[in-house]
Short mmCIF file of C-alpha atoms in Angstrom, two decimals:
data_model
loop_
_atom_site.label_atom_id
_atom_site.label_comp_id
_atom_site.label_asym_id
_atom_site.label_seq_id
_atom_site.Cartn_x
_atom_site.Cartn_y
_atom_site.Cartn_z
CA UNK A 249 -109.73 5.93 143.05
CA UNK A 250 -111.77 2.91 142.90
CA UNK A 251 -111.33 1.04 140.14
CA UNK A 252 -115.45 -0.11 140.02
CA UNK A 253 -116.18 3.76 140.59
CA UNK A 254 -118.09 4.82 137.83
CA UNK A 255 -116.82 7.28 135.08
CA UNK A 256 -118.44 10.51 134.62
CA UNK A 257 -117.30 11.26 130.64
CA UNK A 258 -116.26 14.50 129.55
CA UNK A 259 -119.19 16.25 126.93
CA UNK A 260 -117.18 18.25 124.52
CA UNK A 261 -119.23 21.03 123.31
CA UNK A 262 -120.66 24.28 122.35
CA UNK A 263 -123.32 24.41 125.25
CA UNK A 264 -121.92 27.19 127.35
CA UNK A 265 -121.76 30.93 126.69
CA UNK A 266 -118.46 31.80 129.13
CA UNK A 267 -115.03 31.02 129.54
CA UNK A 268 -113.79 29.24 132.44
CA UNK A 269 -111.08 31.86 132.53
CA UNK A 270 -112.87 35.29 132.58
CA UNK A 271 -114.83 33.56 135.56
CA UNK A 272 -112.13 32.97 137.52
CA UNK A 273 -110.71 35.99 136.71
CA UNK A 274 -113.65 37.98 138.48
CA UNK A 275 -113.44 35.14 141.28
CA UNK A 276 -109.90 36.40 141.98
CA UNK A 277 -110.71 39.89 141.65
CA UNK A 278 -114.06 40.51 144.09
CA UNK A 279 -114.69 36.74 145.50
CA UNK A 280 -116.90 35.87 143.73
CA UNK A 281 -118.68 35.78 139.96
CA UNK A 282 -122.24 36.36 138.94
CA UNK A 283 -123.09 34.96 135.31
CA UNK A 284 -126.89 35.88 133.98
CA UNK A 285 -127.20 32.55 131.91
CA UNK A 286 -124.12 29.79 131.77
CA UNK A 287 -126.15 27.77 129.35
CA UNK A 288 -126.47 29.17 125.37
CA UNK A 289 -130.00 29.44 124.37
CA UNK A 290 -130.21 26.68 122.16
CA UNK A 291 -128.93 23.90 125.11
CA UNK A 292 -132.08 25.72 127.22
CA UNK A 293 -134.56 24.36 124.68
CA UNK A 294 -132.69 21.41 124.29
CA UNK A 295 -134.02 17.64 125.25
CA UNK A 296 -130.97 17.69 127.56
CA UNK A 297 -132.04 21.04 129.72
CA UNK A 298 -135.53 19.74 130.00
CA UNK A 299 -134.93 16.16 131.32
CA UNK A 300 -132.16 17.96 133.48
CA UNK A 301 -134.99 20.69 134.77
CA UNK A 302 -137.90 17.97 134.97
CA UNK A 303 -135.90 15.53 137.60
CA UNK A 304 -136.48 18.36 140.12
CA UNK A 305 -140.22 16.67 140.58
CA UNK A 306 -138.62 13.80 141.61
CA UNK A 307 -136.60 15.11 144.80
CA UNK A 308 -137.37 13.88 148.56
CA UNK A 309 -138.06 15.39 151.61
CA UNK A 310 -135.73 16.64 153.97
CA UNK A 311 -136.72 15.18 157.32
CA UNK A 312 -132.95 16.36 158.61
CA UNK A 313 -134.63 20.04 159.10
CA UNK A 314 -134.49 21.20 163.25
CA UNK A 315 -137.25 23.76 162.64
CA UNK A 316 -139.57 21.21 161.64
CA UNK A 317 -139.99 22.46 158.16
CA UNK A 318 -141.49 20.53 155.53
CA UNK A 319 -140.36 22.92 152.63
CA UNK A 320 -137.74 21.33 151.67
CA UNK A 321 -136.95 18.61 149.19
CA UNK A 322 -133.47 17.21 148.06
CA UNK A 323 -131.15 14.87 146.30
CA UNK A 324 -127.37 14.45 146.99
CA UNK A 325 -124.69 12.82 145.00
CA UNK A 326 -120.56 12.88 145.38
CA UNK A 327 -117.78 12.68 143.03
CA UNK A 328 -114.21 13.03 142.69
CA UNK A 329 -112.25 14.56 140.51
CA UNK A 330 -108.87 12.56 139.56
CA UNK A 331 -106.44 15.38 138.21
CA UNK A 332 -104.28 12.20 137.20
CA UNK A 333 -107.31 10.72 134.49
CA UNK A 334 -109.29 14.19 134.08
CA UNK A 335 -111.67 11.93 134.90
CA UNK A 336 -114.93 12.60 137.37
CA UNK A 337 -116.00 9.61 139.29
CA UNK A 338 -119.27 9.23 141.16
CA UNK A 339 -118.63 8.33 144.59
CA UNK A 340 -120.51 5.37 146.57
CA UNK A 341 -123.29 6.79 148.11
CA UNK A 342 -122.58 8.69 151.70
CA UNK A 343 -123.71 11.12 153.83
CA UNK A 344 -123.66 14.70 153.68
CA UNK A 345 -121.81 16.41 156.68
CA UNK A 346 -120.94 20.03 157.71
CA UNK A 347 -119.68 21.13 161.04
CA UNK A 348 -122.15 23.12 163.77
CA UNK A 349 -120.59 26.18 163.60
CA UNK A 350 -121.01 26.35 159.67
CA UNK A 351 -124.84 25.10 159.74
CA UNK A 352 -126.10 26.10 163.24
CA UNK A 353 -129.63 24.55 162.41
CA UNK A 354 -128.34 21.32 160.69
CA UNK A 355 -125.30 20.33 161.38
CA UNK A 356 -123.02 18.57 163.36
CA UNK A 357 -124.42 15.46 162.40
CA UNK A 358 -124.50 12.49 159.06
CA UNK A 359 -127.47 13.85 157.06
CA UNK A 360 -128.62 10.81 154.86
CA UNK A 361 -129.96 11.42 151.66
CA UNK A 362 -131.40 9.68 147.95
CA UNK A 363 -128.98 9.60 145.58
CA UNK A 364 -129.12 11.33 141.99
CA UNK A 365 -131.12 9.45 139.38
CA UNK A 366 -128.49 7.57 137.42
CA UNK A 367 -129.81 8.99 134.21
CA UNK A 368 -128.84 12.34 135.53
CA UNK A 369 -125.90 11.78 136.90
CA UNK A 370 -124.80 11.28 132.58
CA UNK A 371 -126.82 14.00 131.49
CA UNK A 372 -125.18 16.06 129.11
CA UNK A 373 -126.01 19.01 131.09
CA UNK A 374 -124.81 17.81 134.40
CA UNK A 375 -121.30 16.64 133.36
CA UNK A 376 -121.07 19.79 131.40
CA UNK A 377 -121.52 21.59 134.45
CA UNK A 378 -119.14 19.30 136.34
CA UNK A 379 -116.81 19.19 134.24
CA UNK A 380 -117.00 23.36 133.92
CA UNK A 381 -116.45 24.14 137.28
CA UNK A 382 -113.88 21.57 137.45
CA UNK A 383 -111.97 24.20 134.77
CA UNK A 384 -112.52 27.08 137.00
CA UNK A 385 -111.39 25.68 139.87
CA UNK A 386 -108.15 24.84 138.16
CA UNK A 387 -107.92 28.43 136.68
CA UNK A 388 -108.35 29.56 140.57
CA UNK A 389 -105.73 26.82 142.51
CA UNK A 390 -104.03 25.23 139.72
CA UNK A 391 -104.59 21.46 138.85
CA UNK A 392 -105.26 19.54 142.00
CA UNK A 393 -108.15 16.57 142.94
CA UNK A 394 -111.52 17.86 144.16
CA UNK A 395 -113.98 15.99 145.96
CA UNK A 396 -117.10 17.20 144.96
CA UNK A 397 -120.65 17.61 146.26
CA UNK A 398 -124.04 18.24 144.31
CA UNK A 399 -127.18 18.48 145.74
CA UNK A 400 -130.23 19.37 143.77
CA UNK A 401 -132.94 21.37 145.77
CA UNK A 402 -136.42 22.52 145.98
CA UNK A 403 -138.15 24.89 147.93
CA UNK A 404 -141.72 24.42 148.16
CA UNK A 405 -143.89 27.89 149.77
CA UNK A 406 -148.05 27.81 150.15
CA UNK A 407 -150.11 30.13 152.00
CA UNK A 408 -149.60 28.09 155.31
CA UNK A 409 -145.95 27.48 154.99
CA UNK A 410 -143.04 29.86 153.98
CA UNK A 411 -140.15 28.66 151.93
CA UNK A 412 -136.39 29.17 153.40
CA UNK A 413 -133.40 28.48 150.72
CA UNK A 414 -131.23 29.71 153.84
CA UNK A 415 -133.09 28.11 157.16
CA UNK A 416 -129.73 28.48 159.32
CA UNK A 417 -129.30 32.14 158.05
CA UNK A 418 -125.89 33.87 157.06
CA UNK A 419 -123.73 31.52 156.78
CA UNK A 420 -120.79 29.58 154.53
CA UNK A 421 -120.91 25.96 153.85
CA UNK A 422 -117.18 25.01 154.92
CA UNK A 423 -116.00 23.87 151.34
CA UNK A 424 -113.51 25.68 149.25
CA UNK A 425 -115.90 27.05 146.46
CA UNK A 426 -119.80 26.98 146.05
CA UNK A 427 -121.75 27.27 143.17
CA UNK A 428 -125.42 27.39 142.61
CA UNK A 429 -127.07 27.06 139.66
CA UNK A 430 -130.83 28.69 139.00
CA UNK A 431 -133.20 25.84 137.58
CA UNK A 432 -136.44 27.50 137.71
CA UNK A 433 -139.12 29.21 140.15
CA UNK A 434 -142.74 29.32 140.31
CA UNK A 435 -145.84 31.87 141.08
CA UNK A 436 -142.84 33.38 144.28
CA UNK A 437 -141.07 36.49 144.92
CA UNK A 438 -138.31 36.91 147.49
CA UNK A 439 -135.58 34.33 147.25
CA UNK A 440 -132.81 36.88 147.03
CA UNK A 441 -129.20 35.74 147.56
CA UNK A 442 -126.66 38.35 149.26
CA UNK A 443 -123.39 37.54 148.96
CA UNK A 444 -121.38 39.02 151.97
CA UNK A 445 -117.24 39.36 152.73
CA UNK A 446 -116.04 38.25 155.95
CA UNK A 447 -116.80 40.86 157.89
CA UNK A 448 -120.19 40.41 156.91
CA UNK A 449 -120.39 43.73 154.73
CA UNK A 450 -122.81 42.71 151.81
CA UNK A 451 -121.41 42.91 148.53
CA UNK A 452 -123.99 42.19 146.21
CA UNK A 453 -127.50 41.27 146.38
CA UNK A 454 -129.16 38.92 143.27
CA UNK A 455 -132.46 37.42 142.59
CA UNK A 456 -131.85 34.62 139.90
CA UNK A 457 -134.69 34.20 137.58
CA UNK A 458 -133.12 33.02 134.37
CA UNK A 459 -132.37 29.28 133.33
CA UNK A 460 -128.64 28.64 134.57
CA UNK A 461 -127.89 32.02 136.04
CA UNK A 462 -125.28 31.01 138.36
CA UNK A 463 -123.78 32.43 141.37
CA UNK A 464 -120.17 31.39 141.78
CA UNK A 465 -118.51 31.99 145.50
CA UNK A 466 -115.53 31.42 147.37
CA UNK A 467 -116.29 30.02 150.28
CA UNK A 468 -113.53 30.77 152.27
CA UNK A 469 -113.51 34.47 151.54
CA UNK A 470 -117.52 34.90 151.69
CA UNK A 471 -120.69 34.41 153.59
CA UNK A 472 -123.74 34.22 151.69
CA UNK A 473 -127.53 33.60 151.96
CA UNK A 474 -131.07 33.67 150.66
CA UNK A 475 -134.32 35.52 151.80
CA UNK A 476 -137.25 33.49 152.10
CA UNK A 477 -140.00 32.78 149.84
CA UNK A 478 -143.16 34.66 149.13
CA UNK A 479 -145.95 33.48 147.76
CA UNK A 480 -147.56 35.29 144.59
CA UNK A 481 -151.13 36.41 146.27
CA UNK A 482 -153.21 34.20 143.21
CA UNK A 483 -151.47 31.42 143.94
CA UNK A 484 -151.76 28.31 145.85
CA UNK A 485 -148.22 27.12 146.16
CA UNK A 486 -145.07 27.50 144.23
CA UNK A 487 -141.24 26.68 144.18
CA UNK A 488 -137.53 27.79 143.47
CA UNK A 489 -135.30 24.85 142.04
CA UNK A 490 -131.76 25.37 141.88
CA UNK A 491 -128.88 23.14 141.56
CA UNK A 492 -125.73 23.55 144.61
CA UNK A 493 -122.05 22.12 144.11
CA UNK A 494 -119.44 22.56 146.64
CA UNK A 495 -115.83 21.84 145.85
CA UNK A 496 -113.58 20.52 148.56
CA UNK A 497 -109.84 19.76 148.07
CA UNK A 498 -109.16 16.33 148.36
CA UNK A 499 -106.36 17.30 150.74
CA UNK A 500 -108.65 18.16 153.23
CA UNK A 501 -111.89 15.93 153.04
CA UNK A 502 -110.40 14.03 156.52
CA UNK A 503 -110.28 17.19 158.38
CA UNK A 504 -113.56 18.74 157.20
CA UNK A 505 -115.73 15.52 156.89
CA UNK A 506 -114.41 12.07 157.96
CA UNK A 507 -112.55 12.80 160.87
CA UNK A 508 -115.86 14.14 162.45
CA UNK A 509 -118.01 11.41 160.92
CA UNK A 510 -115.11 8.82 162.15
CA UNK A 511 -114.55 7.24 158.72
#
């Protein structure tokens, strides 16, 4: 760790309506855990959800897309998670990296992108959620350090364009666990995940629609995916916002990311 690295603090509270156990529990058991709304109903109306939900107006393009598609907008931030401290620390700012044969659209190369506003990278939401899945992941491997990657996303359909969550198709992202977090969705239908074992057998099939329904998967076990976007026939445009964070074991972030990127 860096000793200027900046601390993400621990929120101790109420906010969230499952135990880090009984998730990893069902993790262990089938793979993977489907939870209908992390969040209790009071942190949803809270000042804290709504900042947290709003920031997704303020993502960027993704000009890193090989299909030329102009549906999607992003931000991407890095941590690590000192089992030492129990401390999260945000990362300097770097690129975002998976290997060809994981993203067969995208990768294979750096993909640069704009950091997380600082005043959500220590909202109460976000290092709740952090700090959560931090817990799981301990309940599932036992205490270890994590290097940690969060990208916020938005997927933006009109009648001229169609909106893919999953551009490269069936795939896994090459991390030890993923978990995505529903923010919201707009005037759509379609966007259905299906969560598939390595054979590539579907399992389960979900469309998230409520506020922090969340969709945790191991990655190494799992292939997964999301069905494109259709547009509500009254509508002009309209969106799905959800929140991604891949867990990597700090073990082997030279293998999987800066051996290739030769860092």
């Amino acid at each position: 760790m860096n000793i200027n690295q900046t601390a993400i603090q621990k929120v101790e509270s109420n906010m969230i309506n499952t135990s880090e156990k009984s998730v990893a529990c069902e993790i262990k058991s089938a793979h993977y855990a489907h939870i209908p709304q992390l969040f209790t109903e009071d942190t949803l109306q809270s000042a804290s959800w709504q900042s947290f939900k709003k920031s997704w107006l303020n993502l960027m393009l993704d000009n890193y897309m090989n299909d030329n598609g102009k549906y999607r907008y992003r931000r991407f931030a890095v941590f690590n998670y000192s089992d030492l401290n129990k401390c999260i620390y945000v990362e300097p700012k770097q690129p975002y990296y998976q290997a060809l044969y994981h993203n067969t659209l995208n990768g294979g190369i750096p993909r640069h992108y704009e950091q997380f506003e600082e005043h959500i990278l220590h909202n109460a939401i976000f290092r709740n959620i952090l700090y959560y899945l931090v817990d799981v992941c301990t309940e599932l491997q036992g205490p270890d350090d994590w290097f940690i990657e969060a990208h916020q996303m938005h997927i933006h359909c009109t009648k001229n364009m169609t909106g893919k969550p999953s551009p490269e198709g069936i795939h896994r992202d090459g991390r030890d666990f993923v978990f995505i977090v529903f923010i919201d969705r707009k005037n759509i239908s379609g966007g259905q995940t299906t969560v598939l074992d390595l054979n590539k057998i579907p399992l389960t099939h979900v469309t998230m629609l409520q506020e922090s329904e969340t969709l945790f998967l191991d990655d190494e076990k799992l292939f997964h995916g999301v069905s494109e976007l259709e547009l509500d026939q009254e509508a002009d445009c309209g969106y799905r916002n959800v929140l991604v964070i891949a867990f990597l074991s700090k073990a082997k972030v030279n293998e999987v990311i800066k051996k290739p990127l030769n860092l």
